mmCIF file with all atom_site columns, N, CA and C in Angstrom:
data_model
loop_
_atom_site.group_PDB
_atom_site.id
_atom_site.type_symbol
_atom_site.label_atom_id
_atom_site.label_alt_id
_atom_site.label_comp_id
_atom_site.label_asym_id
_atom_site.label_entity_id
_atom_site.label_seq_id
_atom_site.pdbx_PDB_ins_code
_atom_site.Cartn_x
_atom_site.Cartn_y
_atom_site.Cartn_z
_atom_site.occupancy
_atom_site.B_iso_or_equiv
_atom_site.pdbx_formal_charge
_atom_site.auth_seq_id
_atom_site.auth_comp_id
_atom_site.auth_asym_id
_atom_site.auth_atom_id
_atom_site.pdbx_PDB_model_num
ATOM 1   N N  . UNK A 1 1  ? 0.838  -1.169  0.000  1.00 0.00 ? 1  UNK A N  1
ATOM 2   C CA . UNK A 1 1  ? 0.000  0.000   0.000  1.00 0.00 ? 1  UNK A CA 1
ATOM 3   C C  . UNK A 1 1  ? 0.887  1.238   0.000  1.00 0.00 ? 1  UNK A C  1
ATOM 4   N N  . UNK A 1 2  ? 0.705  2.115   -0.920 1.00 0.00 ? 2  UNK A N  1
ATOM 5   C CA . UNK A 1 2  ? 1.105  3.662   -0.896 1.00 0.00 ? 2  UNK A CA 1
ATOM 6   C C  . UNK A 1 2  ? 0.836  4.429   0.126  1.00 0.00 ? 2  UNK A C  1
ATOM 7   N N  . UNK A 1 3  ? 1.111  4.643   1.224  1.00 0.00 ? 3  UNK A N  1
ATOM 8   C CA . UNK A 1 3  ? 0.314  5.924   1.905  1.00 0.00 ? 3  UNK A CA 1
ATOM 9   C C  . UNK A 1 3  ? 0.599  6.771   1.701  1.00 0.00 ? 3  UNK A C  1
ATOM 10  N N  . UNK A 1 4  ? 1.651  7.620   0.807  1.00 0.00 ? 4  UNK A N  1
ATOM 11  C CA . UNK A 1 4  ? 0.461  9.081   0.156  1.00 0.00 ? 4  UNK A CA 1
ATOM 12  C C  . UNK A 1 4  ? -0.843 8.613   -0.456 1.00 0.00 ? 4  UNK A C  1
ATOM 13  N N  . UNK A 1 5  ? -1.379 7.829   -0.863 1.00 0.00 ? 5  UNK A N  1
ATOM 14  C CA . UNK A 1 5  ? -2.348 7.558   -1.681 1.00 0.00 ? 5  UNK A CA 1
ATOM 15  C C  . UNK A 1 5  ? -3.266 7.159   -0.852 1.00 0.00 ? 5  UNK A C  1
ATOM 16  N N  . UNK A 1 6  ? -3.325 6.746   0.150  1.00 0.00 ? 6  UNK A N  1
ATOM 17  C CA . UNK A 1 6  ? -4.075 6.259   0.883  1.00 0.00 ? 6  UNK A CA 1
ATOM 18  C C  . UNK A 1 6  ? -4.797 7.507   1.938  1.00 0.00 ? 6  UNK A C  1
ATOM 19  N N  . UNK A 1 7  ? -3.820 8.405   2.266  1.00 0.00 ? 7  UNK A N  1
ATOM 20  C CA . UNK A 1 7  ? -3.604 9.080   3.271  1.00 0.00 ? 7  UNK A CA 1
ATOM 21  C C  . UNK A 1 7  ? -3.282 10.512  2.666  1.00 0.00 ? 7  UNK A C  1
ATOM 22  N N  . UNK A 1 8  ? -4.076 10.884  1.326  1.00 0.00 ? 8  UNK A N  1
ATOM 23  C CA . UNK A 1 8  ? -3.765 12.058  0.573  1.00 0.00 ? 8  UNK A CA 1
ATOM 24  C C  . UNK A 1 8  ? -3.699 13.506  1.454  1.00 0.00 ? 8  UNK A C  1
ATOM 25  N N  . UNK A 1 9  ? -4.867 13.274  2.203  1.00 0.00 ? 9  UNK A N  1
ATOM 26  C CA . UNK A 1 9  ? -5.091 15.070  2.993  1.00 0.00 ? 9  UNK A CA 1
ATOM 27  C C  . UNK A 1 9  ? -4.461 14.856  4.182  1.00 0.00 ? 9  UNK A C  1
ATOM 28  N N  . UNK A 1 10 ? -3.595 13.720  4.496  1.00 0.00 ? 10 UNK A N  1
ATOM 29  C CA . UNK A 1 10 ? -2.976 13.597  6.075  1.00 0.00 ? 10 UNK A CA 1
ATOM 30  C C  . UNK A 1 10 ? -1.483 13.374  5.571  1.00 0.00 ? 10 UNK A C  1
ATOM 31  N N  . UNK A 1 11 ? -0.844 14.095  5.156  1.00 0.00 ? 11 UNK A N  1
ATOM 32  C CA . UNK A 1 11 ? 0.764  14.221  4.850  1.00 0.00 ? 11 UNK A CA 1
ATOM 33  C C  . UNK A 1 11 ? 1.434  13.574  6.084  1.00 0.00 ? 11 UNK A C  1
ATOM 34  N N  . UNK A 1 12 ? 1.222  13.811  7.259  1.00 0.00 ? 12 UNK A N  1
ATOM 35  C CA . UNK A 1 12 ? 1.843  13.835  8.384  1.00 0.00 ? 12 UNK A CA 1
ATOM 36  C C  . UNK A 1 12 ? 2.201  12.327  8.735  1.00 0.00 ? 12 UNK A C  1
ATOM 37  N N  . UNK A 1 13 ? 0.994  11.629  8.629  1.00 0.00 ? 13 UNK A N  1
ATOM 38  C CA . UNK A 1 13 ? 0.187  10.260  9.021  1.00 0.00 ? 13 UNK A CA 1
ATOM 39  C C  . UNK A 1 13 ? 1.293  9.487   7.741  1.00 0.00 ? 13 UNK A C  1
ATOM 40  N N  . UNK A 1 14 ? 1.007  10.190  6.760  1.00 0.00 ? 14 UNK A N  1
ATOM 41  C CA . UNK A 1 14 ? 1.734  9.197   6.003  1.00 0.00 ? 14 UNK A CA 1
ATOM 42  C C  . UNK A 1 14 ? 2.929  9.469   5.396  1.00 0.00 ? 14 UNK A C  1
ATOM 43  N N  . UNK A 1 15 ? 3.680  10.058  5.638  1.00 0.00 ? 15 UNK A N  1
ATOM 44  C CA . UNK A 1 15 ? 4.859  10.343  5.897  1.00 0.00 ? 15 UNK A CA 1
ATOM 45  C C  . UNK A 1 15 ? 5.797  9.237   7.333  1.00 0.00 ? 15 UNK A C  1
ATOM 46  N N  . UNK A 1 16 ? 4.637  9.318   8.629  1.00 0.00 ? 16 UNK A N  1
ATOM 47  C CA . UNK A 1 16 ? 4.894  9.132   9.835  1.00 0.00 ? 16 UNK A CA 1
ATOM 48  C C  . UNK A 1 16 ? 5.135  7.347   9.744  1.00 0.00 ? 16 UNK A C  1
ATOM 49  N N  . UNK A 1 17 ? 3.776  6.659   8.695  1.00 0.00 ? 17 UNK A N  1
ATOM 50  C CA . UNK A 1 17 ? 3.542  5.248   8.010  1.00 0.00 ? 17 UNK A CA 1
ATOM 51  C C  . UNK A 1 17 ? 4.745  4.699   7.241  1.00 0.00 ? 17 UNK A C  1
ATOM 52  N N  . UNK A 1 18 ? 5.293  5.600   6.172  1.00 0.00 ? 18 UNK A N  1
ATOM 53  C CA . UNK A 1 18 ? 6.362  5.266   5.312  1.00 0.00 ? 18 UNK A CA 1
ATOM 54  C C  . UNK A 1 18 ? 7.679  4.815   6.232  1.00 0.00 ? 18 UNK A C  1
ATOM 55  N N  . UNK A 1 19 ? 7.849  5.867   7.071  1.00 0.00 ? 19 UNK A N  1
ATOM 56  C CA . UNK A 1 19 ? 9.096  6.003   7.842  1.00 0.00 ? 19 UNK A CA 1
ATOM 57  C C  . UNK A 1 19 ? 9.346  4.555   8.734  1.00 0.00 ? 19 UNK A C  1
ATOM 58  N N  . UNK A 1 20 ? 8.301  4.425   9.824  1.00 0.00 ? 20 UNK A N  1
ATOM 59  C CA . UNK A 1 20 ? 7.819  3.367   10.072 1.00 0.00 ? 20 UNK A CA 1
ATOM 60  C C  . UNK A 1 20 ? 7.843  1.757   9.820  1.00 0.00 ? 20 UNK A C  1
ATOM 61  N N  . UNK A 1 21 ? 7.260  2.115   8.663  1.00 0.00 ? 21 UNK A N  1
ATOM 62  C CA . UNK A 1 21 ? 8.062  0.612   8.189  1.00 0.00 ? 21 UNK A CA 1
ATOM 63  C C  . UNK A 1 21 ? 8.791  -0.097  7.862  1.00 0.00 ? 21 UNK A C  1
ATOM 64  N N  . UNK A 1 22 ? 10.124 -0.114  7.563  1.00 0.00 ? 22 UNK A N  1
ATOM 65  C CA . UNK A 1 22 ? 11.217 -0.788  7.491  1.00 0.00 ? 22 UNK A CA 1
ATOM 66  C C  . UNK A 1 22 ? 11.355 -1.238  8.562  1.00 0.00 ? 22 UNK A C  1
ATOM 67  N N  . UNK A 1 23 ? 11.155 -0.756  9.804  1.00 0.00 ? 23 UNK A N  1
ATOM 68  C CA . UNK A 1 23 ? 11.606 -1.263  11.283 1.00 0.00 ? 23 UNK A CA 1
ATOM 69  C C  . UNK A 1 23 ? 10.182 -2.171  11.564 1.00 0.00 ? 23 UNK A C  1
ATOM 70  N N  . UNK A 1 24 ? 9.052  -2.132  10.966 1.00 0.00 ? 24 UNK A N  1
ATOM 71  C CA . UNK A 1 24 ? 7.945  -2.726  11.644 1.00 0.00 ? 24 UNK A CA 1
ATOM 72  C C  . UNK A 1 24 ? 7.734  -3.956  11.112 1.00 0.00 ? 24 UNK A C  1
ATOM 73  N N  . UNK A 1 25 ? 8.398  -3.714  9.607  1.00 0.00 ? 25 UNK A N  1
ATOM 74  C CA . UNK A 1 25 ? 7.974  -5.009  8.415  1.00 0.00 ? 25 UNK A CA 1
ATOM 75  C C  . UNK A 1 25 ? 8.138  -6.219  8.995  1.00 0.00 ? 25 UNK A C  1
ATOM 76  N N  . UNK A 1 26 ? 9.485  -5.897  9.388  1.00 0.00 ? 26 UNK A N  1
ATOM 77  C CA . UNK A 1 26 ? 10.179 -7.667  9.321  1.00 0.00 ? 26 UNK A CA 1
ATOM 78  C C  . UNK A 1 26 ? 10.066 -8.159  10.764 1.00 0.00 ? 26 UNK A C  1
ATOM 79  N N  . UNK A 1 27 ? 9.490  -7.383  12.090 1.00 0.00 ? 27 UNK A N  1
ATOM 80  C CA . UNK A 1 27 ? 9.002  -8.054  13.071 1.00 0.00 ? 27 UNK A CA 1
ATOM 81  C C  . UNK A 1 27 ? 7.890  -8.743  12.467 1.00 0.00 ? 27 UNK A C  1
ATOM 82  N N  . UNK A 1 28 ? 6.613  -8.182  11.509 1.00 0.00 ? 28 UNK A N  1
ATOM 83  C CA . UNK A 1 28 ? 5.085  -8.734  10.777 1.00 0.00 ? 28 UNK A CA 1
ATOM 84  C C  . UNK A 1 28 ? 5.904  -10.160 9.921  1.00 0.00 ? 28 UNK A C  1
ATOM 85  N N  . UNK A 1 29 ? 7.094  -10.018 9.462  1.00 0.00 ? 29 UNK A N  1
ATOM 86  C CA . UNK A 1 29 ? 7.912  -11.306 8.751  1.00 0.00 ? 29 UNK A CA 1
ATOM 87  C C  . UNK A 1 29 ? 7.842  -12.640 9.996  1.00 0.00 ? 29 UNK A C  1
ATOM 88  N N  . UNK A 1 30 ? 8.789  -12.267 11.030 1.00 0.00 ? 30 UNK A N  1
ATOM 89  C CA . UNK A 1 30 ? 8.978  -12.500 12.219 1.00 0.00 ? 30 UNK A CA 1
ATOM 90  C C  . UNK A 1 30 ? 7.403  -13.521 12.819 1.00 0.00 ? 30 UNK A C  1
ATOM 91  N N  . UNK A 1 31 ? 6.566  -12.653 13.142 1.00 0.00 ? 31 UNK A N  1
ATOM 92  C CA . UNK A 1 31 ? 5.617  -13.159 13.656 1.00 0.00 ? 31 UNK A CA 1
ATOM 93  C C  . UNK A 1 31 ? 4.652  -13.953 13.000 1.00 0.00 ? 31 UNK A C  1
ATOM 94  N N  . UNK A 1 32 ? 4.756  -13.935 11.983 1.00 0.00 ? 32 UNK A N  1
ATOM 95  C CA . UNK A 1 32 ? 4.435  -14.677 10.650 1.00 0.00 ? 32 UNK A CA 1
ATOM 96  C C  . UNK A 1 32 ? 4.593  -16.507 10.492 1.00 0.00 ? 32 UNK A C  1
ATOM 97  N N  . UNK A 1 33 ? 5.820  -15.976 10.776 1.00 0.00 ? 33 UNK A N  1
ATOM 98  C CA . UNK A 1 33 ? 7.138  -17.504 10.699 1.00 0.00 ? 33 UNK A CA 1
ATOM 99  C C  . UNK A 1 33 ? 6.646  -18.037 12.155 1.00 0.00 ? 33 UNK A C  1
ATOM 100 N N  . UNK A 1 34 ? 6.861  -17.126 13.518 1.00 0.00 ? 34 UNK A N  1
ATOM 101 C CA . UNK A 1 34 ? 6.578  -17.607 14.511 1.00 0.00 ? 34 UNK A CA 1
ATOM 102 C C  . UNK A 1 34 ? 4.937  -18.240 14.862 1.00 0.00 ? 34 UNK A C  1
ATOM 103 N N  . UNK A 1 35 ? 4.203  -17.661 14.327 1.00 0.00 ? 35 UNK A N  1
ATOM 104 C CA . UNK A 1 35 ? 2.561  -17.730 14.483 1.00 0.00 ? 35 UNK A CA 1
ATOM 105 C C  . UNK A 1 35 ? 2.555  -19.561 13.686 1.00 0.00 ? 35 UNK A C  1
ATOM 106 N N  . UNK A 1 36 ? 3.205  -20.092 12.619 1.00 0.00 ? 36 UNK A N  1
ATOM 107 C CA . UNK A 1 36 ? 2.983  -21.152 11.654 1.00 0.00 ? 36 UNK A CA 1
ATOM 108 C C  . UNK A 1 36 ? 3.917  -22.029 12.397 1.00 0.00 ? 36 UNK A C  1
ATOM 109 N N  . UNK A 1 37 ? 5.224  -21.981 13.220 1.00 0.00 ? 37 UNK A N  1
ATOM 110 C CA . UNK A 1 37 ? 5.758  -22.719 14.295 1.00 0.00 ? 37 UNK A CA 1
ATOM 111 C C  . UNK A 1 37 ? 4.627  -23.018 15.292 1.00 0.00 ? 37 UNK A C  1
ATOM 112 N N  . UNK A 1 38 ? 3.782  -22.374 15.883 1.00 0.00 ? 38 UNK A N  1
ATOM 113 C CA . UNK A 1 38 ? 2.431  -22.244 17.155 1.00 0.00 ? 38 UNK A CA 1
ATOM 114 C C  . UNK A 1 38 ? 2.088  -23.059 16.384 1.00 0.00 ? 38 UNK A C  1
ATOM 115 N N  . UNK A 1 39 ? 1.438  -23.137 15.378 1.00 0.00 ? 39 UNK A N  1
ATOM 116 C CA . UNK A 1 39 ? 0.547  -23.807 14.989 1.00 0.00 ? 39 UNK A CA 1
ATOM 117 C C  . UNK A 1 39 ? 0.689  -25.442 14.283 1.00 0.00 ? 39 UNK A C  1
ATOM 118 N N  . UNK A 1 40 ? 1.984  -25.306 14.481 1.00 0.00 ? 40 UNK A N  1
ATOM 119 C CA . UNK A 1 40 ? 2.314  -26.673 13.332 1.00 0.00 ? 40 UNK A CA 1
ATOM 120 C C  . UNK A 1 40 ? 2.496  -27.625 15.173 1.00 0.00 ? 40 UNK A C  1
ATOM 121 N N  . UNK A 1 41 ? 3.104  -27.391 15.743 1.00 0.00 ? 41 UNK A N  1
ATOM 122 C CA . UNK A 1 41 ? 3.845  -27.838 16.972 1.00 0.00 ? 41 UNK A CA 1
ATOM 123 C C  . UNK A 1 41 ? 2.598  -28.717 17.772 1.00 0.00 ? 41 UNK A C  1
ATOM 124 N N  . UNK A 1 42 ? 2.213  -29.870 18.513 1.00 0.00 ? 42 UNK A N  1
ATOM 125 C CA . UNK A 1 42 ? 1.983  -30.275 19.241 1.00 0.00 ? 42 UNK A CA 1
ATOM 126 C C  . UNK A 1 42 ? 2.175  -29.755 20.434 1.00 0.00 ? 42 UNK A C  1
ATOM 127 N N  . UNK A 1 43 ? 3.200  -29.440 21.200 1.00 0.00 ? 43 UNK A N  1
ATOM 128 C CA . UNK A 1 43 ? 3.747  -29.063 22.659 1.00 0.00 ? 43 UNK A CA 1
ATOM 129 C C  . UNK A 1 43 ? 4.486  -27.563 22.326 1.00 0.00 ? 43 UNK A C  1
ATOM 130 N N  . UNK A 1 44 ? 3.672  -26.488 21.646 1.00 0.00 ? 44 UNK A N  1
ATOM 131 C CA . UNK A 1 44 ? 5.305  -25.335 21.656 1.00 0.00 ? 44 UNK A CA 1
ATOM 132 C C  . UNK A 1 44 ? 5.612  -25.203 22.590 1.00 0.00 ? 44 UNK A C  1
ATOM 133 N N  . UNK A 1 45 ? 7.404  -24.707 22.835 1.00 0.00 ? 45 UNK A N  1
ATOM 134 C CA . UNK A 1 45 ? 8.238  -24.545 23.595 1.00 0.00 ? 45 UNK A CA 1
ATOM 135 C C  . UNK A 1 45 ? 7.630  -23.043 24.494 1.00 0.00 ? 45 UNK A C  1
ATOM 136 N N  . UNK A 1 46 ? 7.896  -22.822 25.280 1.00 0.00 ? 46 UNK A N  1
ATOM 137 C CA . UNK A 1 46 ? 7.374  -21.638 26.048 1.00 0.00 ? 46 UNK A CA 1
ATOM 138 C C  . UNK A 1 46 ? 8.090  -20.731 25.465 1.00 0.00 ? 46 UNK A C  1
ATOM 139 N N  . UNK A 1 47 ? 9.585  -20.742 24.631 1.00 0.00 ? 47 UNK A N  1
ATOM 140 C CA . UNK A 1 47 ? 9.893  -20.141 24.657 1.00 0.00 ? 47 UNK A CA 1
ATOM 141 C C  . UNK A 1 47 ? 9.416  -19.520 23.197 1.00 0.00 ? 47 UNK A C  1
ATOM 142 N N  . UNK A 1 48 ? 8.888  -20.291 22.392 1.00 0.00 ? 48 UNK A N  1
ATOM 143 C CA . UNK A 1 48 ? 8.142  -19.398 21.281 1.00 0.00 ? 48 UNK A CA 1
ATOM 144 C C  . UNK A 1 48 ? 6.901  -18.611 22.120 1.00 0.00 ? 48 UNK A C  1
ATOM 145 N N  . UNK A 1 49 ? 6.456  -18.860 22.455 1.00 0.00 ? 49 UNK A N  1
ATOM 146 C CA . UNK A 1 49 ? 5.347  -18.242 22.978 1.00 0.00 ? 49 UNK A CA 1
ATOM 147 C C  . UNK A 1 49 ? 6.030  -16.883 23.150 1.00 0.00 ? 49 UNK A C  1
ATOM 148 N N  . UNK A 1 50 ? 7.340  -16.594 24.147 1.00 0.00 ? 50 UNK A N  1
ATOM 149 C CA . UNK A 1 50 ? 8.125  -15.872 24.361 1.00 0.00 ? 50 UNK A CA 1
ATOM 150 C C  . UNK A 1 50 ? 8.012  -14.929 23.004 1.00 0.00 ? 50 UNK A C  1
ATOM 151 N N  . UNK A 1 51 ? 8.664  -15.249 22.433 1.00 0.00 ? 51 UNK A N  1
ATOM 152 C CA . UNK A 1 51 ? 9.183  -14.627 20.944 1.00 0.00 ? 51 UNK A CA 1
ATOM 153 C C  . UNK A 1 51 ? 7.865  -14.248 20.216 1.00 0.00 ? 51 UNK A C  1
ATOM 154 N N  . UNK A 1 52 ? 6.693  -14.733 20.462 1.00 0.00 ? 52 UNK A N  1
ATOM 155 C CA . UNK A 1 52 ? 5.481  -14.785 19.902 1.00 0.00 ? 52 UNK A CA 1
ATOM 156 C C  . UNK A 1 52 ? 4.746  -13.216 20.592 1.00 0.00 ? 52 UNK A C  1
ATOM 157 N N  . UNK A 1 53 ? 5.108  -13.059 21.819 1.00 0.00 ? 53 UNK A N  1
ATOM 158 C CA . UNK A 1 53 ? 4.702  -11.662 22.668 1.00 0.00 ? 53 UNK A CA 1
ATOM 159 C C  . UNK A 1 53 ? 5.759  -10.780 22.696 1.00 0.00 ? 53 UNK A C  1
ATOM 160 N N  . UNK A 1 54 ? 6.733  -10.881 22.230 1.00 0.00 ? 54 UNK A N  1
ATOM 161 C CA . UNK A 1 54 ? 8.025  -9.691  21.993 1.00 0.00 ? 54 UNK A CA 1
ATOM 162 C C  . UNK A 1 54 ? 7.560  -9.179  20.623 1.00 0.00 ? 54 UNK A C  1
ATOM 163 N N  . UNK A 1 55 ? 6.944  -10.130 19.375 1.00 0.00 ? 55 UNK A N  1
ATOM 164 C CA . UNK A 1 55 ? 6.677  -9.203  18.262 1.00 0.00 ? 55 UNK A CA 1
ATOM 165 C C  . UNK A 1 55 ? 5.327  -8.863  18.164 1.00 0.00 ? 55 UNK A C  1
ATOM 166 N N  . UNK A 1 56 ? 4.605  -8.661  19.009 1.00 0.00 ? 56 UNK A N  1
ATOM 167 C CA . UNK A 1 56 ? 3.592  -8.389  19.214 1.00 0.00 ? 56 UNK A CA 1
ATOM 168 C C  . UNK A 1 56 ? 3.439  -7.226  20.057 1.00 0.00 ? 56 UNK A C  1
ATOM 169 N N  . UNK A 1 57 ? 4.248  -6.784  21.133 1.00 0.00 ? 57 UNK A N  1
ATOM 170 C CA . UNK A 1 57 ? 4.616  -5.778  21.461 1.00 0.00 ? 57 UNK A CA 1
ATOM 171 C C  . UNK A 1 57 ? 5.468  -4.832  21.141 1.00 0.00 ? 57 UNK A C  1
ATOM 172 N N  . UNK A 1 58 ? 6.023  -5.756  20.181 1.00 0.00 ? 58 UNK A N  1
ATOM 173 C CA . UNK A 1 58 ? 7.285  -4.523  19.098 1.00 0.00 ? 58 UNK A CA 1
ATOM 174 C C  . UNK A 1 58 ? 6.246  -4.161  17.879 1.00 0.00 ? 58 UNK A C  1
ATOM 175 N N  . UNK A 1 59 ? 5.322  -4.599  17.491 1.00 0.00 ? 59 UNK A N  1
ATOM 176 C CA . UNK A 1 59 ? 4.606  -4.113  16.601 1.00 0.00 ? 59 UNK A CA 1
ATOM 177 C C  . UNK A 1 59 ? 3.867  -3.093  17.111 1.00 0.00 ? 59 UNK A C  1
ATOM 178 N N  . UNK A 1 60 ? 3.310  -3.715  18.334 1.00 0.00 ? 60 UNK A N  1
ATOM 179 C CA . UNK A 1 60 ? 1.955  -2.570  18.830 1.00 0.00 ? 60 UNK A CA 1
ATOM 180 C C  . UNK A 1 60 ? 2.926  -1.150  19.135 1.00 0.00 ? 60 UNK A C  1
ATOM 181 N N  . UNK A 1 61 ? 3.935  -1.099  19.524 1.00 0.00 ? 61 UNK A N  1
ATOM 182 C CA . UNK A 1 61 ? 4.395  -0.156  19.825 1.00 0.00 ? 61 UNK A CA 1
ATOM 183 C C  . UNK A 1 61 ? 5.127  0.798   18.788 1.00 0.00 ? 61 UNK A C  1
ATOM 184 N N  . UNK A 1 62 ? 5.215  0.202   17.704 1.00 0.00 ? 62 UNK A N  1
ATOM 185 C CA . UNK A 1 62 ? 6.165  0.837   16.120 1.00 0.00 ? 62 UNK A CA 1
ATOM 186 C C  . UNK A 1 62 ? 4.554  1.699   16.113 1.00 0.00 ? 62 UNK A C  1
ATOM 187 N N  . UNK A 1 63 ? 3.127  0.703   16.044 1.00 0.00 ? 63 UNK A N  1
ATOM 188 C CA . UNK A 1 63 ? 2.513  1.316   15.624 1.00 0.00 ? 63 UNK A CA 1
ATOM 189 C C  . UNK A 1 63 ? 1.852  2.927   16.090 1.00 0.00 ? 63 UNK A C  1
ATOM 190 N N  . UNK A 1 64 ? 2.151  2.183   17.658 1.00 0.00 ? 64 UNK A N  1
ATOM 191 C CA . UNK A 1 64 ? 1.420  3.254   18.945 1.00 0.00 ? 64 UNK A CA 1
ATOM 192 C C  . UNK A 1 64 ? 2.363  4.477   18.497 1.00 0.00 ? 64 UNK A C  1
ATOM 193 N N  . UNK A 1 65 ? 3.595  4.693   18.618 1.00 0.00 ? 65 UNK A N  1
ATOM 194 C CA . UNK A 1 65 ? 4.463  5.788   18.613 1.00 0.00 ? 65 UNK A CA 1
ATOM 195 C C  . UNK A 1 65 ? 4.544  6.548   16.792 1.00 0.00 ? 65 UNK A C  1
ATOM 196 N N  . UNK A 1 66 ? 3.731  5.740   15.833 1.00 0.00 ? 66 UNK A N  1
ATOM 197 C CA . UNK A 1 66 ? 3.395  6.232   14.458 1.00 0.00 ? 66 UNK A CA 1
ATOM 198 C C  . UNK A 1 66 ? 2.102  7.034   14.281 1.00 0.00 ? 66 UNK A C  1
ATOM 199 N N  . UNK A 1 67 ? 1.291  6.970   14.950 1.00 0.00 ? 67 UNK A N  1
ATOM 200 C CA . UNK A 1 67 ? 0.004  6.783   14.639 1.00 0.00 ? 67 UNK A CA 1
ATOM 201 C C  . UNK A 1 67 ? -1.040 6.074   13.892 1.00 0.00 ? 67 UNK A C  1
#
């Protein structure tokens, strides 16, 4: 998705979106890979679970501090 295009009369927002993502992408990569480990696994390790709430709070927070 473009956000100038998305976000035409809010420069700020999407400017704030563009910037944003390079650092947000590849935790959404991350949790991706980790979410299909949860799910394939019989017993996951606690410690995915672990890794499963670190990119979940690294996301919410790329997003919280973007708008």
């Amino acid at each position: 998705m473009r956000p100038r295009a998305a976000f035409g009369r809010q420069p700020v927002l999407a400017e704030s979106i563009r910037l944003r993502n390079p650092y947000v992408d590849p935790l959404n990569y991350l949790q991706i890979r980790f979410l299909r480990r949860w799910r394939d696994a019989r017993r996951p390790p606690p410690e995915l679970l672990q890794l499963l709430q670190v990119t979940v709070a690294g996301i919410a927070f790329g997003m919280k501090s973007t708008g």
